[in-house]
XYZ file of C-alpha atoms in Angstrom:
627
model
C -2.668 -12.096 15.797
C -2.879 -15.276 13.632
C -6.419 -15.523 11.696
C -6.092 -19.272 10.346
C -7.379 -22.585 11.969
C -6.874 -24.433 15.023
C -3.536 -26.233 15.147
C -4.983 -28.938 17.524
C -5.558 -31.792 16.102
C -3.009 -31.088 13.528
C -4.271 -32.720 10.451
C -7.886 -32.400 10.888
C -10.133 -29.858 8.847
C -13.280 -28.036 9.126
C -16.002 -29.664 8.041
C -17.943 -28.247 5.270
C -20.557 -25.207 6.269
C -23.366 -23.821 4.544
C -21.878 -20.766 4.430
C -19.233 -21.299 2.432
C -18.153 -19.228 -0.232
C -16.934 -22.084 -2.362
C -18.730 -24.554 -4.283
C -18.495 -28.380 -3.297
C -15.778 -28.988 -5.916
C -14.264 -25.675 -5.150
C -13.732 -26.705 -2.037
C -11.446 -29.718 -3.213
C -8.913 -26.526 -4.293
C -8.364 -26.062 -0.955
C -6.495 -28.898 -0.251
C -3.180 -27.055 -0.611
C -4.158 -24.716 1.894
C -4.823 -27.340 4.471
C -1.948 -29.213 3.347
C 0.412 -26.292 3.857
C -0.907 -25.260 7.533
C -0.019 -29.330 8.469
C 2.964 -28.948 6.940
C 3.827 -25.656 9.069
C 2.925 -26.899 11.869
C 4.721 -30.233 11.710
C 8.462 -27.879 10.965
C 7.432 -25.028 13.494
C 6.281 -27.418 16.330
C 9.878 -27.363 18.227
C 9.635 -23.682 18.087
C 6.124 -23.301 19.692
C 7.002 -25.690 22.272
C 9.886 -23.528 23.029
C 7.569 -20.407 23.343
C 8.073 -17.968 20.737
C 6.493 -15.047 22.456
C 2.833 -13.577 22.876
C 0.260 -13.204 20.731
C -1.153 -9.787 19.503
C -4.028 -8.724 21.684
C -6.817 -6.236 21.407
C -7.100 -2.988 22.712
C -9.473 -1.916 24.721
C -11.902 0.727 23.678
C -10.500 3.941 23.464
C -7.317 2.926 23.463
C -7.722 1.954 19.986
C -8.970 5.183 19.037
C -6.182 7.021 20.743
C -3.564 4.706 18.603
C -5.452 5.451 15.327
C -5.557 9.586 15.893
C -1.710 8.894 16.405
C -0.895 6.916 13.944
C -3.204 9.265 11.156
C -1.599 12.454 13.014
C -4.082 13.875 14.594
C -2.640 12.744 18.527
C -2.882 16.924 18.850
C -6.424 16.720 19.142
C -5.960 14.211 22.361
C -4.271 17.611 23.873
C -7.415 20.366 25.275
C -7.122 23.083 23.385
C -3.520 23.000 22.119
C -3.268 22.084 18.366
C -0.441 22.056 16.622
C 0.117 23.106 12.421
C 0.173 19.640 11.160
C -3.527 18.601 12.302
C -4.874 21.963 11.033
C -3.284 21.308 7.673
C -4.314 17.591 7.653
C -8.206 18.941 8.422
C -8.287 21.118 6.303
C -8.170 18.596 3.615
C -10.300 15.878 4.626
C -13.632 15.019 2.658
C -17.043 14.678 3.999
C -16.522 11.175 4.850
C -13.469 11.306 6.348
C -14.346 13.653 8.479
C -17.292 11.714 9.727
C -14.836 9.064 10.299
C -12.350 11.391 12.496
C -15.954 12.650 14.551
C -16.674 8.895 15.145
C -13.422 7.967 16.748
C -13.230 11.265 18.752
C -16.662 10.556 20.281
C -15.791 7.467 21.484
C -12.364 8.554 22.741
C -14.566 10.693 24.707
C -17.234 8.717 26.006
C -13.885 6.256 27.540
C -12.306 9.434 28.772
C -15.503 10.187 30.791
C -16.133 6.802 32.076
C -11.922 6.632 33.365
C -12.536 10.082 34.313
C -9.560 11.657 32.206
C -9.120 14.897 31.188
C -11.693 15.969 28.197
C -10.737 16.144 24.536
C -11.997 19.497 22.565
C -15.573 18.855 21.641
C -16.149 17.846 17.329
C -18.077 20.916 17.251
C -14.862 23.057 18.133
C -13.106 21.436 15.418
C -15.087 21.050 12.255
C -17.961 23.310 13.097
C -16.089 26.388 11.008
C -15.735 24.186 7.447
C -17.986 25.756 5.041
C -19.522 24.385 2.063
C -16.969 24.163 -0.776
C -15.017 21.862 -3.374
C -11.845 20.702 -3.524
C -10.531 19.372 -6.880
C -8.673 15.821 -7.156
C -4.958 15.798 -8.441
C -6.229 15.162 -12.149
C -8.299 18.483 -11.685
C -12.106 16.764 -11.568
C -14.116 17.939 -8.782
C -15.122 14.535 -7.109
C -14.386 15.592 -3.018
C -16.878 18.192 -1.363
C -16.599 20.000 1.408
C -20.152 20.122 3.520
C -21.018 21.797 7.104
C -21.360 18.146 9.731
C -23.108 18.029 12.855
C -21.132 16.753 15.946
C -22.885 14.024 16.701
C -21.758 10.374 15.641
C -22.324 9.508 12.180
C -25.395 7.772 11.352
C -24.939 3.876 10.683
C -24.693 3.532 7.111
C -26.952 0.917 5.146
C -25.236 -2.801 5.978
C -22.964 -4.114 3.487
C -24.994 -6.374 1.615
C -24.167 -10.631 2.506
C -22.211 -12.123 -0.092
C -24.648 -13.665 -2.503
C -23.666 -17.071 -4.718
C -20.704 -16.691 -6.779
C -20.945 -16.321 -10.820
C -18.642 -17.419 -13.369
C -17.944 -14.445 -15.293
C -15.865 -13.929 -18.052
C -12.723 -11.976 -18.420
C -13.725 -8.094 -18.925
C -12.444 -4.717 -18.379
C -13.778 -2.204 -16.416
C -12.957 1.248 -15.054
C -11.005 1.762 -11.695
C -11.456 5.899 -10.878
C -8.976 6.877 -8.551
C -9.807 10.603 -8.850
C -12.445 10.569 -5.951
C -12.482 8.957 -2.381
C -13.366 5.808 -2.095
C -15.361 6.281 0.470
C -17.662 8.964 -1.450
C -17.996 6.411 -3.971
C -19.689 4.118 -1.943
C -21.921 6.866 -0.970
C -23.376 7.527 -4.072
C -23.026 3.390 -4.542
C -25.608 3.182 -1.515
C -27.947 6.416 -1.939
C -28.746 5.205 -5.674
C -30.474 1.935 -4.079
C -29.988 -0.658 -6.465
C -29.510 -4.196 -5.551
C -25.537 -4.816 -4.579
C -23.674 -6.704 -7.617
C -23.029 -10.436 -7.343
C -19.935 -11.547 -6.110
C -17.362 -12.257 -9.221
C -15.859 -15.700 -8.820
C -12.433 -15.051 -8.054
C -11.366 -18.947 -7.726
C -9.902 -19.195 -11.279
C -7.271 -15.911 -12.766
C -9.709 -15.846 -15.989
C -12.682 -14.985 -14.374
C -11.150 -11.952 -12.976
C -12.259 -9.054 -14.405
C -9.551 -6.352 -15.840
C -9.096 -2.950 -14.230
C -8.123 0.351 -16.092
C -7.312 3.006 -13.963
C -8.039 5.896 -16.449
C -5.020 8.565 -17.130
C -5.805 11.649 -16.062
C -3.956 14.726 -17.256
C -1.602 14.516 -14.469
C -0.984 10.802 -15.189
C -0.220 8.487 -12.729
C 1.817 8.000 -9.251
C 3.098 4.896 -7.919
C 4.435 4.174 -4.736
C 8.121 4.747 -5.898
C 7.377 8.318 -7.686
C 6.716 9.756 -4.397
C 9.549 11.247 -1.693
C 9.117 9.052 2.051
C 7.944 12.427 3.288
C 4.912 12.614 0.976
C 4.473 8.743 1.759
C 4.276 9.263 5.670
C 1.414 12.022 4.868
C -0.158 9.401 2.148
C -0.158 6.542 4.711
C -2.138 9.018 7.084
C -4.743 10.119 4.808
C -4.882 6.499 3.628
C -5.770 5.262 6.967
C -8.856 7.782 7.579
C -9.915 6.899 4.251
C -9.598 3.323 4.598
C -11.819 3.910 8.099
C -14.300 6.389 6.284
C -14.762 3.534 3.912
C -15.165 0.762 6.643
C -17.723 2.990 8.562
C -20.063 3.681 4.766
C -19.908 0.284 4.424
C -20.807 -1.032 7.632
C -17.718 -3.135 8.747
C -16.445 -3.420 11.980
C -12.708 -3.483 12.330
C -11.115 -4.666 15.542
C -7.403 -3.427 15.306
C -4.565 -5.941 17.016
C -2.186 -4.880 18.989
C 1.597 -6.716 18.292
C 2.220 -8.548 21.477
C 6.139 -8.357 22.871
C 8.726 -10.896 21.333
C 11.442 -13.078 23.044
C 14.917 -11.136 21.271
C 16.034 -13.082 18.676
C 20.312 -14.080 18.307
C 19.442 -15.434 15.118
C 20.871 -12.834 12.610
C 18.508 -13.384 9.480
C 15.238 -15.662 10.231
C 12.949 -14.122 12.969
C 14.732 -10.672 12.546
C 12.816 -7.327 11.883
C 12.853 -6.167 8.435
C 13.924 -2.725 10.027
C 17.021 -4.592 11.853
C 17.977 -6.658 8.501
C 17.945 -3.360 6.013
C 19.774 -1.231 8.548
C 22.809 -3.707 8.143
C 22.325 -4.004 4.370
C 22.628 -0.403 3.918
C 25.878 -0.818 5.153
C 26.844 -2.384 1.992
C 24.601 -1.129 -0.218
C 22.922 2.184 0.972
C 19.988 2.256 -1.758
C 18.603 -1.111 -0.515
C 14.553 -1.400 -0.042
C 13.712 -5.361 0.215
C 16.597 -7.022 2.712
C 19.519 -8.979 0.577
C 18.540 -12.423 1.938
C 14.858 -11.914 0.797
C 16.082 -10.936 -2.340
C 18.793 -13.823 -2.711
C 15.996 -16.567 -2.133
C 13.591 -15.218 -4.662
C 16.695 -14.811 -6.870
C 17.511 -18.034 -5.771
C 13.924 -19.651 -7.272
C 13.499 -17.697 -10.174
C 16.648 -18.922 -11.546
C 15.965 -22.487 -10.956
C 12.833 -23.095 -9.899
C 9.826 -21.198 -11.974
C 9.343 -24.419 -14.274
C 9.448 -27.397 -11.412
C 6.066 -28.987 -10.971
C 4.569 -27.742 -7.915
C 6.593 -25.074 -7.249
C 6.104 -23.850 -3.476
C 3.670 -26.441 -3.128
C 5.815 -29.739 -2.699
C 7.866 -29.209 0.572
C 11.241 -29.997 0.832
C 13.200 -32.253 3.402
C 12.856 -30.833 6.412
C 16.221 -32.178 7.785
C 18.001 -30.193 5.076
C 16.030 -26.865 5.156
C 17.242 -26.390 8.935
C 20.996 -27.560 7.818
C 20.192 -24.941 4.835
C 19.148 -22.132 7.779
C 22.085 -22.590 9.892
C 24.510 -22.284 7.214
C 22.920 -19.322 6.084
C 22.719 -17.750 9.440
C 26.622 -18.357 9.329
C 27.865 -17.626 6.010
C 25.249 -15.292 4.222
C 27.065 -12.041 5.028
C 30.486 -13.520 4.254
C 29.641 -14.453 0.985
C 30.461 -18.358 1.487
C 27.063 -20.079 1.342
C 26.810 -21.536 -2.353
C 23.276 -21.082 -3.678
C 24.068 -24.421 -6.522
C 23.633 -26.693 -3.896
C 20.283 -25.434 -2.725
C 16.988 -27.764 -4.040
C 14.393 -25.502 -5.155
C 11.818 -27.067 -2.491
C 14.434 -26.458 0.110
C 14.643 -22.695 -1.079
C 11.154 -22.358 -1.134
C 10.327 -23.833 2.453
C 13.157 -21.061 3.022
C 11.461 -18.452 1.528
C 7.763 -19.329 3.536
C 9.960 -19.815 6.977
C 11.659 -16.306 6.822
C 8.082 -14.839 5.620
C 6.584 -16.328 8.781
C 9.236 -16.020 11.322
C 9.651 -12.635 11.367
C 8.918 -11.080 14.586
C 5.828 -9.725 13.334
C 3.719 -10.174 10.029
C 4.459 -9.053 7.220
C 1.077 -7.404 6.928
C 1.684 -6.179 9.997
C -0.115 -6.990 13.906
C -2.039 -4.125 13.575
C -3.282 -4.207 10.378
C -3.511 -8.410 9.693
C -7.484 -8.348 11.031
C -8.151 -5.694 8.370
C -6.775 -8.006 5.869
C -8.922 -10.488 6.669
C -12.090 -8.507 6.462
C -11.784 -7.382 3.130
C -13.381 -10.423 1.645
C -16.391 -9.936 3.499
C -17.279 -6.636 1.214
C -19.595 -8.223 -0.981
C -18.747 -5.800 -4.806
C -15.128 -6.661 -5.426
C -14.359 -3.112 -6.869
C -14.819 -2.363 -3.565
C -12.138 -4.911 -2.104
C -10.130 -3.798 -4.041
C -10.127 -0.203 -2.934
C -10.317 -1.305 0.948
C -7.032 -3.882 0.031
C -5.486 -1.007 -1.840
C -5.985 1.825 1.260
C -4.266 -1.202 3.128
C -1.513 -1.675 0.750
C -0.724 2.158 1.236
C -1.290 2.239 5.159
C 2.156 -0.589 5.310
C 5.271 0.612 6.851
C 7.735 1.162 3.751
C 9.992 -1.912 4.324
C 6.833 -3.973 4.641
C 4.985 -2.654 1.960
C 8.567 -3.302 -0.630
C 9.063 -6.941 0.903
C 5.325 -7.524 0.275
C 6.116 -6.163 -3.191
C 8.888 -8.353 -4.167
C 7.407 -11.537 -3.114
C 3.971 -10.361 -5.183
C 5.999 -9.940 -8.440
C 8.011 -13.697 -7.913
C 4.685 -14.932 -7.776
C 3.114 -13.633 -10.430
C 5.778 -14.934 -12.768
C 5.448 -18.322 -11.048
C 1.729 -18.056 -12.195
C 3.244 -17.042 -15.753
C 4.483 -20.380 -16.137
C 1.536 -22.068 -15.166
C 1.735 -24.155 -18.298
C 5.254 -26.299 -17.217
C 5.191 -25.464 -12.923
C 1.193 -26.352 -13.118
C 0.507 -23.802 -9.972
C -2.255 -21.792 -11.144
C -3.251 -18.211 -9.301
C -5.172 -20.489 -7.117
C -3.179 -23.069 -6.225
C -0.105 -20.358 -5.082
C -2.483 -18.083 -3.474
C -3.706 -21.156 -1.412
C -0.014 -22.072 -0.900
C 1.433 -18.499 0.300
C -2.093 -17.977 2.233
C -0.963 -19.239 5.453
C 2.034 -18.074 5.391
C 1.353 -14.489 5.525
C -1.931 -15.140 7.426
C -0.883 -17.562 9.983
C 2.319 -16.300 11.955
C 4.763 -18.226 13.268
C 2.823 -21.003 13.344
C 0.794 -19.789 16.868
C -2.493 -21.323 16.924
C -5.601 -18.984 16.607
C -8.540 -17.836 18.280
C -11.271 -18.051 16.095
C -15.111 -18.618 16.855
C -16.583 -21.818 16.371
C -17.334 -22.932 12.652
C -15.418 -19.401 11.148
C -12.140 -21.723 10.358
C -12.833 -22.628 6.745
C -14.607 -18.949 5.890
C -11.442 -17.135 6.652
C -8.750 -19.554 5.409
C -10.971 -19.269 2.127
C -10.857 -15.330 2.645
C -7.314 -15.746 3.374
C -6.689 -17.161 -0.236
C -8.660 -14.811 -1.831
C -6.782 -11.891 -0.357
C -3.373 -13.419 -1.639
C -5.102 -14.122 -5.009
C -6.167 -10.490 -5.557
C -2.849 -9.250 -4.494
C -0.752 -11.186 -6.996
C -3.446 -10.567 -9.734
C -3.713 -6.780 -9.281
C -0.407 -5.434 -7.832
C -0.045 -3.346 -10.311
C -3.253 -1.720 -9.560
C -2.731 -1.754 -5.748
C 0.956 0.125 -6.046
C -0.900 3.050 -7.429
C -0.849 6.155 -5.487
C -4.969 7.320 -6.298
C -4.878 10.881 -7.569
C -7.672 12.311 -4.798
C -4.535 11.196 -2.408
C -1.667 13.129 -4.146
C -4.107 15.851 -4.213
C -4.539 16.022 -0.702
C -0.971 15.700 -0.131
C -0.410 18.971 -2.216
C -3.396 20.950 -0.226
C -1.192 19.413 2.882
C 1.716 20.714 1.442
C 0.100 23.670 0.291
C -0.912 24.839 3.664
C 2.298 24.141 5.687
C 3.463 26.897 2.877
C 1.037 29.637 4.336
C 1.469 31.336 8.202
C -1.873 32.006 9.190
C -2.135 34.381 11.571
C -4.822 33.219 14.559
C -7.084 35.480 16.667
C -8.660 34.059 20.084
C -11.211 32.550 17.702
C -8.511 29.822 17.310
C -9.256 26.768 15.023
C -12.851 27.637 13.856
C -11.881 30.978 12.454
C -8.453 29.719 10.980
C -10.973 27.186 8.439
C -12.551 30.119 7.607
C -9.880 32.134 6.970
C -8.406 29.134 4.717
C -11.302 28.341 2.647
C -12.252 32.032 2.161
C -8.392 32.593 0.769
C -8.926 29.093 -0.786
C -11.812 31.102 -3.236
C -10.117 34.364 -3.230
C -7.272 32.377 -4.914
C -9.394 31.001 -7.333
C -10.948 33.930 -8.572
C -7.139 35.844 -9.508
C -6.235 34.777 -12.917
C -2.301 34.063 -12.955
C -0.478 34.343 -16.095
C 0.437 31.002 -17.257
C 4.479 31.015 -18.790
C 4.836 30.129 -22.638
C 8.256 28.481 -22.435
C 9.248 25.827 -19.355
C 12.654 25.991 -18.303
C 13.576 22.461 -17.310
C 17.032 22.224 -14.760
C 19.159 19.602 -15.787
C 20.938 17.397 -13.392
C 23.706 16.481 -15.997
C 25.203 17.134 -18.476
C 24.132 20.319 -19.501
C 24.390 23.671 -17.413
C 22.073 25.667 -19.182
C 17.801 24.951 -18.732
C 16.057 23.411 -21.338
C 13.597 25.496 -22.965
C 10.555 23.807 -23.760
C 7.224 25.426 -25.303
C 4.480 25.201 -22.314
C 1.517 24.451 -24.757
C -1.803 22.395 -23.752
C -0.466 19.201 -25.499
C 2.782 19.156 -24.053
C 3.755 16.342 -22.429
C 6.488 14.521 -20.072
C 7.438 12.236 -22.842
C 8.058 14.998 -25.132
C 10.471 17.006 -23.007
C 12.426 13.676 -22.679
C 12.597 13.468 -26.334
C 13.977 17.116 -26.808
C 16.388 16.368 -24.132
C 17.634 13.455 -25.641
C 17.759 15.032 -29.250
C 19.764 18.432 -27.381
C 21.996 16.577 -26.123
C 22.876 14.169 -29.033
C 21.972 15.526 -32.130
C 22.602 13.656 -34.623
C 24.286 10.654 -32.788
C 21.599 8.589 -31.510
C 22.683 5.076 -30.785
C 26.025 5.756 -31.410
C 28.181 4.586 -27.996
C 31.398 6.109 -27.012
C 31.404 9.098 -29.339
C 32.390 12.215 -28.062
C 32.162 16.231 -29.332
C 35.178 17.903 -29.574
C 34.166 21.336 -27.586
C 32.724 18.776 -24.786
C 34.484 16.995 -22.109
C 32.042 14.665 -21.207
C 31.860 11.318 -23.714
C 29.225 10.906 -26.117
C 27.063 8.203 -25.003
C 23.648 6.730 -26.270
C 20.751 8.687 -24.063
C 17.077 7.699 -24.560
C 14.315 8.725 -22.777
C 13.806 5.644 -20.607
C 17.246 6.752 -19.450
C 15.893 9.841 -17.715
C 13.383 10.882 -15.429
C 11.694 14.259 -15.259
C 11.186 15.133 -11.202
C 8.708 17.825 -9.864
C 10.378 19.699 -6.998
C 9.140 21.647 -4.378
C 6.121 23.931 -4.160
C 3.232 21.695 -2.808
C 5.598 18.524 -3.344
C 8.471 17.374 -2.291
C 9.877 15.007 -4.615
C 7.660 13.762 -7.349
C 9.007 11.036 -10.193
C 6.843 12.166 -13.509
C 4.222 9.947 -15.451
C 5.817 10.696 -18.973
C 2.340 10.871 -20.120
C 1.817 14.143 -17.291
C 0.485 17.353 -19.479
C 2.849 20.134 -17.978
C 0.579 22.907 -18.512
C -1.551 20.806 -16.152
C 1.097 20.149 -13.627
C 2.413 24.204 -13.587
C -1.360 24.995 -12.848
C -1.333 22.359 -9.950
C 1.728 23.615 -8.258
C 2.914 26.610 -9.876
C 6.249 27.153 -7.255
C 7.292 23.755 -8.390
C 10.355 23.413 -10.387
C 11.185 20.325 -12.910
C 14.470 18.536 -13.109
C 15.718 16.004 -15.500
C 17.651 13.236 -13.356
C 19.096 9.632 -14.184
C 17.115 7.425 -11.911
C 20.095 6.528 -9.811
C 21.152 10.167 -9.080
C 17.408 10.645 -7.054
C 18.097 9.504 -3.227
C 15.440 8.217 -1.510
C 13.263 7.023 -4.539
């Protein structure tokens, strides 16, 4: 569902509105917005005349709720009285918030089941009415999510989010970005202490942005990469009742999209799913996550193109890009098409026609409305936690793609000095791009055009500027994950009572646990992958850390020889070769994780106490599938 403005008359643009978030001569920055959406919809005007498909459409009420339980898991409680193990392990580890957020979206599946006379859902009451009052620590051990007894009725409407006031310069500062509590409980307390909502941080310029520092905890930190794609599928699940718990405290009402259906394509690269494109590249190269031609086009400008003047901005001839196209629809996977004769402007009106032809967004149909909200959440701490839920909520070969093209841009921003695209000028570039697909002209009320092609902007701005923040797994996420985890471990044995007595039953053995003292090991034995058959023995002590067993490893298995290539020890078979540390990667394994790549600044007395069945293995990065 596009979300940019109307593409009839083609050139003109909305007039200025009193409700702009931009000062008059921030306005003028727009320019290369406008100038790109002409310039898209002067090259993709043969293809909407030749009908590229429908639009995404809404669903109707109910029918959005009965997509979201689905898509967070929790279909089973669409089914009477039959619930499966994975929804009673997924409850049992949802906050206060979110589980307002799952009671909201069952009482309105309800209220449509009544009125089209289907069969009733189990009543809120049946479901959460058993959770006593308790605690659940995040992943860094800090007790930030609480458990708390909920009526069934629908959550009361939470303050409304604050209007964006005026925007104030600010300078360049740091602040602190917790991850170790739900969002959405954060804006709780944000809204019970009652003071006035912060001003709006001018985001126009990359120095007024302020700094994040998402502080270490003593189980370090995840990214998206450290994490096996079974862990991610339960992540993107509890990401997307958070992200909805948050939406609900702060007021905003999200209308999800629905992808519309799509003409096939016999084009074999443009217009082609990212699904269909890495399932062929895997042929060839089985550990690929962002498709080959993606990655040859960025390649493509980053060799030759990161220093041009106007960079992505100054279009190329249109003639030639389509020649350009239908050569590489015909040679790519051969291995013919020569990248030396490609212009940089050609390569990057390449680059912005594969982003928008493929068959759906690259933020996805579903999620591209959500996207566009986020700049209407007045503090920007808080954007940043609804466009990081988001971030997390993408389909894996999305949420890489997106990736890629977020770190070519920030290192066309580094040159900002010889290319003279500034965070602002690509952000307004890419903008309509990702926001306005295919070219397929909008529905939009009357007068919103400018707001959300200036929230458009934004949203590309803060991704480029923060993606380093935004590929963070948040610790109160990996920690529900491991309760997840935990309780898939345990066979709890049911009486007629059914789900209401099982909660019991799992937060009363929840504080029996807690009250048994375990004795903690002195000495870790660490498996190695390779070379060495034997553990490594390393002293479990409080300041023991990742980095540190690395560091023994490295010394065990060259002593003596460090930096010395192609030497080799007599009573070993295996050449001598120079190891160091960023050479290997120490993985947690099993227990209440699958597959878990190690923050080298991780405390391991700390980890052992957070999943003590676990086991840790030193790998090579390449010798970890999946990751």
């Amino acid at each position: 569902m596009s979300q940019l403005p109307q593409k009839d008359p083609p050139r003109a643009r909305p007039a200025e509105c009193s409700h702009s978030r931009l000062s008059s001569g921030e306005s003028l920055s727009m320019d290369g917005f406008w100038m790109e959406v002409e310039q898209i919809q002067q090259s993709d005007e043969r293809k909407a005349e030749n009908g590229s498909g429908s639009e995404g459409r809404l669903p109707e009420e109910g029918e959005i709720e009965s997509q979201w339980l689905q898509d967070t898991g929790l279909s089973g409680l669409l089914g009477g009285l039959g619930l499966d193990s994975h929804p009673r392990r997924l409850l049992s580890t949802l906050t206060e918030t979110q589980v307002a957020a799952v009671c909201h979206r069952l009482e309105i599946y309800n209220r449509s089941a009544r009125r089209r006379h289907k069969a009733p859902v189990r009543d809120v009451r049946d479901i959460f009415g058993g959770i006593n009052s308790g605690e659940m620590s995040s992943e860094n051990g800090d007790s930030g999510m609480k458990w708390t007894q909920l009526s069934s009725g629908t959550p009361k409407s939470p303050p409304a989010a604050a209007k964006p006031e005026g925007l104030q310069a600010q300078p360049a500062r740091e602040e602190v970005f917790h991850m170790d509590s739900a969002y959405s409980e954060q804006a709780v307390l944000l809204l019970q202490r009652g003071g006035p909502p912060l001003r709006r941080t001018c985001t126009w310029s990359q120095g007024s942005l302020p700094k994040f520092r998402i502080p270490k905890g003593r189980l370090g930190l995840t990214r998206t990469g450290d994490l096996s794609l079974q862990d991610m599928k339960k992540i993107h699940a509890l990401a997307l009742i958070e992200f909805t718990a948050l939406c609900d405290v702060l007021g905003l009402d999200l209308k999800r999209s629905k992808a519309g259906k799509r003409k096939a394509t016999e084009t074999r690269l443009f217009g082609v799913s990212l699904e269909a494109l890495l399932e062929v590249d895997r042929k060839a190269l089985p550990s690929t996550e962002v498709p080959l031609v993606l990655q040859a086009l960025l390649s493509c400008l980053e060799k030759r193109g990161l220093d041009t003047e106007g960079i992505l901005r100054v279009p190329g001839s249109q003639a030639r890009v389509k020649g350009l196209e239908q050569k590489l629809e015909r040679d790519f996977y051969t291995g013919l098409f020569s990248w030396e004769e490609v212009r940089h402007n050609d390569a990057s009106d390449l680059l912005k026609r594969f982003i928008r032809e493929l068959p759906t967004p690259l933020l996805t149909a579903e999620y591209l409305p959500a996207f566009t909200v986020v700049p209407n959440i007045p503090h920007l701490k808080q954007r940043l936690q609804a466009l990081h839920l988001l971030i997390l909520i993408l389909p894996e070969p999305n949420r890489n793609a997106l990736k890629a093209l977020l770190e070519f841009l920030r290192k066309v921003v580094a040159r900002e000095q010889s290319n003279k695209m500034t965070l602002w000028n690509v952000s307004t570039v890419m903008a309509p791009n990702l926001f306005l697909h295919r070219g397929q002209p909008p529905k939009l009320p009357k007068g919103k055009e400018k707001q959300l092609a200036e929230g458009a902007a934004e949203v590309v701005q803060m991704m480029v500027h923060y993606q380093d923040l935004l590929w963070t797994v948040a610790s109160f996420l990996v920690a529900q994950v491991r309760k997840v985890n935990d309780s898939s471990n345990r066979r709890p044995q049911l009486c007629d009572g059914g789900l209401r007595t099982w909660l019991r039953r799992i937060h009363a053995d929840r504080d029996r646990a807690g009250d048994r003292p375990e004795a903690t090991p002195k000495v870790a034995k660490i498996q190695v992958a390779w070379p060495m058959k034997d553990p490594l023995e390393v002293p479990l002590t409080p300041s023991t850390k990742v980095a540190h067993v690395l560091r023994q490893f490295t010394e065990c298995l060259s002593p003596g020889l460090q930096g010395q290539e192609g030497s080799e020890d007599k009573n070993s078979l295996l050449p001598r070769r120079s190891v160091n540390s960023a050479n290997t990667i120490l993985y947690e394994i099993g227990g209440n994780i699958s597959e878990h790549r190690l923050d080298p600044d991780t405390y391991l007395l700390d980890l052992y106490r957070a999943n003590p069945l676990g086991q840790w293995v030193i790998k090579q990065p390449h010798l970890s599938p999946g990751l």
